[in-house]
């Protein structure tokens, strides 16, 4: 049985300002770095065998914080876990997207599974590559514990998949900054035990009331 510790990266200024990130490489801010360190401490008791990360710096910084408590493990970049390509929405504030792309934005809120971002990706495309990367890890690390640092959209898509849900249920799952999710891959399939655990960062920042967009 393989155990996956799926983590969202820490806070960035663009998270705080509610700006669409996507493939733009925005680093962690000071709060995000503290959140990442706290996440590393929270996972320090796990005997982690491998750590994978999206290549974007906000995820890599989070993965490095996890790796700091497991110094014998090198971080491996996995392109399949990179953030969704938001296309033309990348770098735009949430409120501006709502105003300038009203019809598509409303569809994104109601039917996320039926939306392809302008010059970007759909959730199905995210699922194809992220689950492909996850399946590669499961094949490579049988009966091991693996940590993965990724992004809100990617994590939500992966969690829908392992729960047996379609991307129609995308908004049913929350992913706050530095959230920890834990699931096992067993003979009976995926068993999810933890979703969106942020107890380890409550003293640093509470993002619970921020808009999920």
PDB file of C-alpha atoms in Angstrom:
ATOM      1  CA  UNK A   1       0.000   0.000   0.000  1.00  0.00           C
ATOM      2  CA  UNK A   2       1.372   3.390  -1.022  1.00  0.00           C
ATOM      3  CA  UNK A   3       0.540   6.480   1.041  1.00  0.00           C
ATOM      4  CA  UNK A   4       0.327   9.877  -0.652  1.00  0.00           C
ATOM      5  CA  UNK A   5       0.758  13.122   1.297  1.00  0.00           C
ATOM      6  CA  UNK A   6      -0.701  15.682  -1.116  1.00  0.00           C
ATOM      7  CA  UNK A   7       0.064  19.270  -0.099  1.00  0.00           C
ATOM      8  CA  UNK A   8      -0.934  22.629  -1.516  1.00  0.00           C
ATOM      9  CA  UNK A   9       1.778  25.294  -1.581  1.00  0.00           C
ATOM     10  CA  UNK A  10       1.927  28.158   0.921  1.00  0.00           C
ATOM     11  CA  UNK A  11       0.583  31.678   0.548  1.00  0.00           C
ATOM     12  CA  UNK A  12       1.773  34.051  -2.182  1.00  0.00           C
ATOM     13  CA  UNK A  13       1.007  37.734  -2.597  1.00  0.00           C
ATOM     14  CA  UNK A  14      -1.255  36.858  -5.505  1.00  0.00           C
ATOM     15  CA  UNK A  15      -3.260  34.437  -3.375  1.00  0.00           C
ATOM     16  CA  UNK A  16      -3.721  37.213  -0.853  1.00  0.00           C
ATOM     17  CA  UNK A  17      -4.687  39.720  -3.557  1.00  0.00           C
ATOM     18  CA  UNK A  18      -6.985  37.210  -5.317  1.00  0.00           C
ATOM     19  CA  UNK A  19      -5.124  37.219  -8.619  1.00  0.00           C
ATOM     20  CA  UNK A  20      -5.219  34.226 -10.981  1.00  0.00           C
ATOM     21  CA  UNK A  21      -1.780  32.553 -10.885  1.00  0.00           C
ATOM     22  CA  UNK A  22      -1.742  29.524 -13.150  1.00  0.00           C
ATOM     23  CA  UNK A  23       1.627  29.068 -14.878  1.00  0.00           C
ATOM     24  CA  UNK A  24       3.013  32.448 -13.763  1.00  0.00           C
ATOM     25  CA  UNK A  25       5.839  31.723 -11.327  1.00  0.00           C
ATOM     26  CA  UNK A  26       4.865  33.616  -8.179  1.00  0.00           C
ATOM     27  CA  UNK A  27       7.027  32.775  -5.126  1.00  0.00           C
ATOM     28  CA  UNK A  28       5.841  32.328  -1.567  1.00  0.00           C
ATOM     29  CA  UNK A  29       5.557  35.475   0.541  1.00  0.00           C
ATOM     30  CA  UNK A  30       6.822  35.678   4.128  1.00  0.00           C
ATOM     31  CA  UNK A  31       3.638  34.112   5.509  1.00  0.00           C
ATOM     32  CA  UNK A  32       3.803  31.373   2.891  1.00  0.00           C
ATOM     33  CA  UNK A  33       7.372  30.519   3.849  1.00  0.00           C
ATOM     34  CA  UNK A  34       6.326  30.214   7.499  1.00  0.00           C
ATOM     35  CA  UNK A  35       3.366  28.056   6.465  1.00  0.00           C
ATOM     36  CA  UNK A  36       5.686  25.826   4.440  1.00  0.00           C
ATOM     37  CA  UNK A  37       8.051  25.431   7.391  1.00  0.00           C
ATOM     38  CA  UNK A  38       5.112  24.529   9.645  1.00  0.00           C
ATOM     39  CA  UNK A  39       3.961  21.981   7.068  1.00  0.00           C
ATOM     40  CA  UNK A  40       7.401  20.416   7.014  1.00  0.00           C
ATOM     41  CA  UNK A  41       7.270  20.103  10.789  1.00  0.00           C
ATOM     42  CA  UNK A  42       3.745  18.645  10.646  1.00  0.00           C
ATOM     43  CA  UNK A  43       4.973  15.912   8.286  1.00  0.00           C
ATOM     44  CA  UNK A  44       8.298  15.323  10.035  1.00  0.00           C
ATOM     45  CA  UNK A  45       7.082  12.182  11.812  1.00  0.00           C
ATOM     46  CA  UNK A  46       6.235  10.453   8.535  1.00  0.00           C
ATOM     47  CA  UNK A  47       8.952   8.207   7.129  1.00  0.00           C
ATOM     48  CA  UNK A  48       8.758   9.814   3.706  1.00  0.00           C
ATOM     49  CA  UNK A  49      10.502   7.893   0.927  1.00  0.00           C
ATOM     50  CA  UNK A  50      10.181  10.420  -1.909  1.00  0.00           C
ATOM     51  CA  UNK A  51       9.102  14.024  -2.495  1.00  0.00           C
ATOM     52  CA  UNK A  52       7.726  15.325  -5.794  1.00  0.00           C
ATOM     53  CA  UNK A  53       6.766  18.871  -6.728  1.00  0.00           C
ATOM     54  CA  UNK A  54       5.311  21.021  -9.424  1.00  0.00           C
ATOM     55  CA  UNK A  55       8.212  22.900 -11.047  1.00  0.00           C
ATOM     56  CA  UNK A  56       6.783  26.307 -10.060  1.00  0.00           C
ATOM     57  CA  UNK A  57       8.709  28.008  -7.251  1.00  0.00           C
ATOM     58  CA  UNK A  58       5.767  28.315  -4.834  1.00  0.00           C
ATOM     59  CA  UNK A  59       5.395  24.537  -4.859  1.00  0.00           C
ATOM     60  CA  UNK A  60       9.142  23.841  -4.893  1.00  0.00           C
ATOM     61  CA  UNK A  61       9.660  26.093  -1.856  1.00  0.00           C
ATOM     62  CA  UNK A  62       6.937  24.150  -0.051  1.00  0.00           C
ATOM     63  CA  UNK A  63       8.478  20.831  -1.087  1.00  0.00           C
ATOM     64  CA  UNK A  64      11.897  22.005   0.097  1.00  0.00           C
ATOM     65  CA  UNK A  65      10.414  22.822   3.503  1.00  0.00           C
ATOM     66  CA  UNK A  66       9.044  19.283   3.697  1.00  0.00           C
ATOM     67  CA  UNK A  67      12.407  17.966   2.569  1.00  0.00           C
ATOM     68  CA  UNK A  68      14.240  19.958   5.255  1.00  0.00           C
ATOM     69  CA  UNK A  69      12.990  17.457   7.837  1.00  0.00           C
ATOM     70  CA  UNK A  70      14.012  14.573   5.562  1.00  0.00           C
ATOM     71  CA  UNK A  71      17.502  15.710   4.473  1.00  0.00           C
ATOM     72  CA  UNK A  72      18.431  12.481   2.686  1.00  0.00           C
ATOM     73  CA  UNK A  73      15.671  12.942   0.093  1.00  0.00           C
ATOM     74  CA  UNK A  74      16.124  15.057  -3.048  1.00  0.00           C
ATOM     75  CA  UNK A  75      13.105  16.843  -4.496  1.00  0.00           C
ATOM     76  CA  UNK A  76      11.969  15.597  -7.903  1.00  0.00           C
ATOM     77  CA  UNK A  77      10.151  17.947 -10.275  1.00  0.00           C
ATOM     78  CA  UNK A  78       7.036  16.508 -11.901  1.00  0.00           C
ATOM     79  CA  UNK A  79       5.564  18.515 -14.769  1.00  0.00           C
ATOM     80  CA  UNK A  80       2.262  16.681 -14.385  1.00  0.00           C
ATOM     81  CA  UNK A  81       1.590  18.515 -11.118  1.00  0.00           C
ATOM     82  CA  UNK A  82       2.108  22.036 -12.499  1.00  0.00           C
ATOM     83  CA  UNK A  83      -0.766  24.470 -11.972  1.00  0.00           C
ATOM     84  CA  UNK A  84      -3.614  24.763 -14.465  1.00  0.00           C
ATOM     85  CA  UNK A  85      -2.944  26.979 -17.460  1.00  0.00           C
ATOM     86  CA  UNK A  86      -5.493  29.757 -16.909  1.00  0.00           C
ATOM     87  CA  UNK A  87      -4.555  31.261 -20.281  1.00  0.00           C
ATOM     88  CA  UNK A  88      -5.733  34.865 -20.650  1.00  0.00           C
ATOM     89  CA  UNK A  89      -6.901  34.922 -17.024  1.00  0.00           C
ATOM     90  CA  UNK A  90      -3.366  34.550 -15.670  1.00  0.00           C
ATOM     91  CA  UNK A  91      -2.183  37.683 -13.876  1.00  0.00           C
ATOM     92  CA  UNK A  92      -5.706  39.135 -13.783  1.00  0.00           C
ATOM     93  CA  UNK A  93      -7.454  40.035 -10.508  1.00  0.00           C
ATOM     94  CA  UNK A  94     -10.497  37.931  -9.667  1.00  0.00           C
ATOM     95  CA  UNK A  95     -12.900  40.900  -9.847  1.00  0.00           C
ATOM     96  CA  UNK A  96     -11.587  41.947 -13.274  1.00  0.00           C
ATOM     97  CA  UNK A  97     -12.108  38.446 -14.667  1.00  0.00           C
ATOM     98  CA  UNK A  98     -15.669  38.467 -13.299  1.00  0.00           C
ATOM     99  CA  UNK A  99     -16.302  41.753 -15.106  1.00  0.00           C
ATOM    100  CA  UNK A 100     -14.464  41.247 -18.413  1.00  0.00           C
ATOM    101  CA  UNK A 101     -15.177  37.519 -18.878  1.00  0.00           C
ATOM    102  CA  UNK A 102     -18.569  37.440 -17.184  1.00  0.00           C
ATOM    103  CA  UNK A 103     -20.194  34.675 -19.244  1.00  0.00           C
ATOM    104  CA  UNK A 104     -17.239  32.281 -19.076  1.00  0.00           C
ATOM    105  CA  UNK A 105     -16.589  33.092 -15.417  1.00  0.00           C
ATOM    106  CA  UNK A 106     -20.195  32.307 -14.502  1.00  0.00           C
ATOM    107  CA  UNK A 107     -19.930  29.031 -16.407  1.00  0.00           C
ATOM    108  CA  UNK A 108     -16.687  28.278 -14.517  1.00  0.00           C
ATOM    109  CA  UNK A 109     -18.618  28.725 -11.269  1.00  0.00           C
ATOM    110  CA  UNK A 110     -21.604  26.596 -12.353  1.00  0.00           C
ATOM    111  CA  UNK A 111     -20.055  24.032 -14.705  1.00  0.00           C
ATOM    112  CA  UNK A 112     -16.290  23.918 -14.136  1.00  0.00           C
ATOM    113  CA  UNK A 113     -16.044  20.573 -15.940  1.00  0.00           C
ATOM    114  CA  UNK A 114     -17.343  22.167 -19.155  1.00  0.00           C
ATOM    115  CA  UNK A 115     -14.916  25.093 -19.268  1.00  0.00           C
ATOM    116  CA  UNK A 116     -11.686  25.378 -21.223  1.00  0.00           C
ATOM    117  CA  UNK A 117      -9.738  28.462 -20.219  1.00  0.00           C
ATOM    118  CA  UNK A 118      -9.158  30.958 -23.059  1.00  0.00           C
ATOM    119  CA  UNK A 119      -5.773  29.942 -24.521  1.00  0.00           C
ATOM    120  CA  UNK A 120      -5.441  27.580 -21.553  1.00  0.00           C
ATOM    121  CA  UNK A 121      -6.503  24.214 -20.148  1.00  0.00           C
ATOM    122  CA  UNK A 122      -9.672  22.405 -19.123  1.00  0.00           C
ATOM    123  CA  UNK A 123     -10.063  20.406 -15.907  1.00  0.00           C
ATOM    124  CA  UNK A 124     -10.108  17.206 -17.958  1.00  0.00           C
ATOM    125  CA  UNK A 125      -6.678  18.091 -19.354  1.00  0.00           C
ATOM    126  CA  UNK A 126      -5.431  18.768 -15.829  1.00  0.00           C
ATOM    127  CA  UNK A 127      -6.838  15.409 -14.722  1.00  0.00           C
ATOM    128  CA  UNK A 128      -5.168  13.535 -17.585  1.00  0.00           C
ATOM    129  CA  UNK A 129      -1.679  14.820 -16.810  1.00  0.00           C
ATOM    130  CA  UNK A 130      -1.901  14.938 -13.002  1.00  0.00           C
ATOM    131  CA  UNK A 131      -3.363  11.444 -12.650  1.00  0.00           C
ATOM    132  CA  UNK A 132      -0.793  10.221 -15.154  1.00  0.00           C
ATOM    133  CA  UNK A 133       1.946  11.626 -12.918  1.00  0.00           C
ATOM    134  CA  UNK A 134       0.292  10.131  -9.832  1.00  0.00           C
ATOM    135  CA  UNK A 135       0.006   6.695 -11.443  1.00  0.00           C
ATOM    136  CA  UNK A 136       3.695   6.830 -12.386  1.00  0.00           C
ATOM    137  CA  UNK A 137       4.535   7.534  -8.735  1.00  0.00           C
ATOM    138  CA  UNK A 138       2.318   4.708  -7.502  1.00  0.00           C
ATOM    139  CA  UNK A 139       4.058   2.285  -9.858  1.00  0.00           C
ATOM    140  CA  UNK A 140       7.509   3.499  -8.843  1.00  0.00           C
ATOM    141  CA  UNK A 141       6.957   3.683  -5.088  1.00  0.00           C
ATOM    142  CA  UNK A 142       4.936   0.635  -4.123  1.00  0.00           C
ATOM    143  CA  UNK A 143       4.466   0.332  -0.333  1.00  0.00           C
ATOM    144  CA  UNK A 144       6.183   3.673   0.286  1.00  0.00           C
ATOM    145  CA  UNK A 145       5.180   7.109   1.583  1.00  0.00           C
ATOM    146  CA  UNK A 146       5.371   9.904  -0.981  1.00  0.00           C
ATOM    147  CA  UNK A 147       4.839  13.652  -0.496  1.00  0.00           C
ATOM    148  CA  UNK A 148       3.627  15.799  -3.398  1.00  0.00           C
ATOM    149  CA  UNK A 149       3.585  19.623  -3.426  1.00  0.00           C
ATOM    150  CA  UNK A 150       1.153  21.040  -5.947  1.00  0.00           C
ATOM    151  CA  UNK A 151      -1.614  23.597  -6.447  1.00  0.00           C
ATOM    152  CA  UNK A 152      -5.240  24.258  -5.527  1.00  0.00           C
ATOM    153  CA  UNK A 153      -6.783  23.297  -8.870  1.00  0.00           C
ATOM    154  CA  UNK A 154      -4.551  20.258  -9.375  1.00  0.00           C
ATOM    155  CA  UNK A 155      -5.165  18.972  -5.851  1.00  0.00           C
ATOM    156  CA  UNK A 156      -8.926  19.384  -6.187  1.00  0.00           C
ATOM    157  CA  UNK A 157      -8.912  17.473  -9.477  1.00  0.00           C
ATOM    158  CA  UNK A 158      -6.784  14.667  -8.004  1.00  0.00           C
ATOM    159  CA  UNK A 159      -8.999  14.422  -4.923  1.00  0.00           C
ATOM    160  CA  UNK A 160     -12.131  14.249  -7.078  1.00  0.00           C
ATOM    161  CA  UNK A 161     -10.540  11.411  -9.041  1.00  0.00           C
ATOM    162  CA  UNK A 162      -9.429   9.353  -6.040  1.00  0.00           C
ATOM    163  CA  UNK A 163     -12.854   9.830  -4.430  1.00  0.00           C
ATOM    164  CA  UNK A 164     -14.524   8.511  -7.582  1.00  0.00           C
ATOM    165  CA  UNK A 165     -16.050  11.903  -8.410  1.00  0.00           C
ATOM    166  CA  UNK A 166     -16.101  13.696 -11.740  1.00  0.00           C
ATOM    167  CA  UNK A 167     -14.794  17.222 -12.226  1.00  0.00           C
ATOM    168  CA  UNK A 168     -18.403  18.364 -11.949  1.00  0.00           C
ATOM    169  CA  UNK A 169     -17.769  18.185  -8.179  1.00  0.00           C
ATOM    170  CA  UNK A 170     -14.686  20.437  -8.376  1.00  0.00           C
ATOM    171  CA  UNK A 171     -16.170  23.121  -6.111  1.00  0.00           C
ATOM    172  CA  UNK A 172     -17.181  20.564  -3.463  1.00  0.00           C
ATOM    173  CA  UNK A 173     -13.576  20.216  -2.290  1.00  0.00           C
ATOM    174  CA  UNK A 174     -11.665  22.998  -0.563  1.00  0.00           C
ATOM    175  CA  UNK A 175      -7.907  23.499  -0.662  1.00  0.00           C
ATOM    176  CA  UNK A 176      -6.478  26.226   1.558  1.00  0.00           C
ATOM    177  CA  UNK A 177      -2.820  27.219   1.454  1.00  0.00           C
ATOM    178  CA  UNK A 178      -0.515  24.482   2.791  1.00  0.00           C
ATOM    179  CA  UNK A 179      -3.459  22.113   3.213  1.00  0.00           C
ATOM    180  CA  UNK A 180      -2.469  18.495   3.820  1.00  0.00           C
ATOM    181  CA  UNK A 181      -4.415  15.660   2.185  1.00  0.00           C
ATOM    182  CA  UNK A 182      -3.657  11.998   2.807  1.00  0.00           C
ATOM    183  CA  UNK A 183      -4.794   8.952   0.872  1.00  0.00           C
ATOM    184  CA  UNK A 184      -3.661   5.371   0.383  1.00  0.00           C
ATOM    185  CA  UNK A 185      -3.641   3.255  -2.746  1.00  0.00           C
ATOM    186  CA  UNK A 186      -4.684  -0.216  -1.615  1.00  0.00           C
ATOM    187  CA  UNK A 187      -5.953  -3.438  -3.161  1.00  0.00           C
ATOM    188  CA  UNK A 188      -9.459  -2.021  -2.698  1.00  0.00           C
ATOM    189  CA  UNK A 189      -8.547   1.176  -4.493  1.00  0.00           C
ATOM    190  CA  UNK A 190      -7.985   4.638  -3.066  1.00  0.00           C
ATOM    191  CA  UNK A 191      -8.784   5.275   0.597  1.00  0.00           C
ATOM    192  CA  UNK A 192      -8.890   8.960   1.586  1.00  0.00           C
ATOM    193  CA  UNK A 193      -8.283   9.729   5.258  1.00  0.00           C
ATOM    194  CA  UNK A 194      -7.524  13.485   5.351  1.00  0.00           C
ATOM    195  CA  UNK A 195      -8.709  16.422   3.235  1.00  0.00           C
ATOM    196  CA  UNK A 196      -7.722  20.097   3.636  1.00  0.00           C
ATOM    197  CA  UNK A 197      -6.051  19.758   7.032  1.00  0.00           C
ATOM    198  CA  UNK A 198      -4.664  23.185   8.020  1.00  0.00           C
ATOM    199  CA  UNK A 199      -4.440  22.740  11.804  1.00  0.00           C
ATOM    200  CA  UNK A 200      -0.670  23.168  11.611  1.00  0.00           C
ATOM    201  CA  UNK A 201      -0.907  26.728  10.199  1.00  0.00           C
ATOM    202  CA  UNK A 202      -3.903  28.166  12.062  1.00  0.00           C
ATOM    203  CA  UNK A 203      -1.623  30.428  14.117  1.00  0.00           C
ATOM    204  CA  UNK A 204      -0.028  31.882  10.976  1.00  0.00           C
ATOM    205  CA  UNK A 205      -2.949  32.869   8.757  1.00  0.00           C
ATOM    206  CA  UNK A 206      -6.540  31.853   8.317  1.00  0.00           C
ATOM    207  CA  UNK A 207      -7.466  31.679   4.639  1.00  0.00           C
ATOM    208  CA  UNK A 208     -10.789  29.942   5.288  1.00  0.00           C
ATOM    209  CA  UNK A 209     -12.867  32.960   4.290  1.00  0.00           C
ATOM    210  CA  UNK A 210     -11.001  33.766   1.073  1.00  0.00           C
ATOM    211  CA  UNK A 211     -12.747  33.359  -2.241  1.00  0.00           C
ATOM    212  CA  UNK A 212     -12.216  29.977  -3.900  1.00  0.00           C
ATOM    213  CA  UNK A 213     -11.877  30.928  -7.559  1.00  0.00           C
TER     214      UNK A 213
END
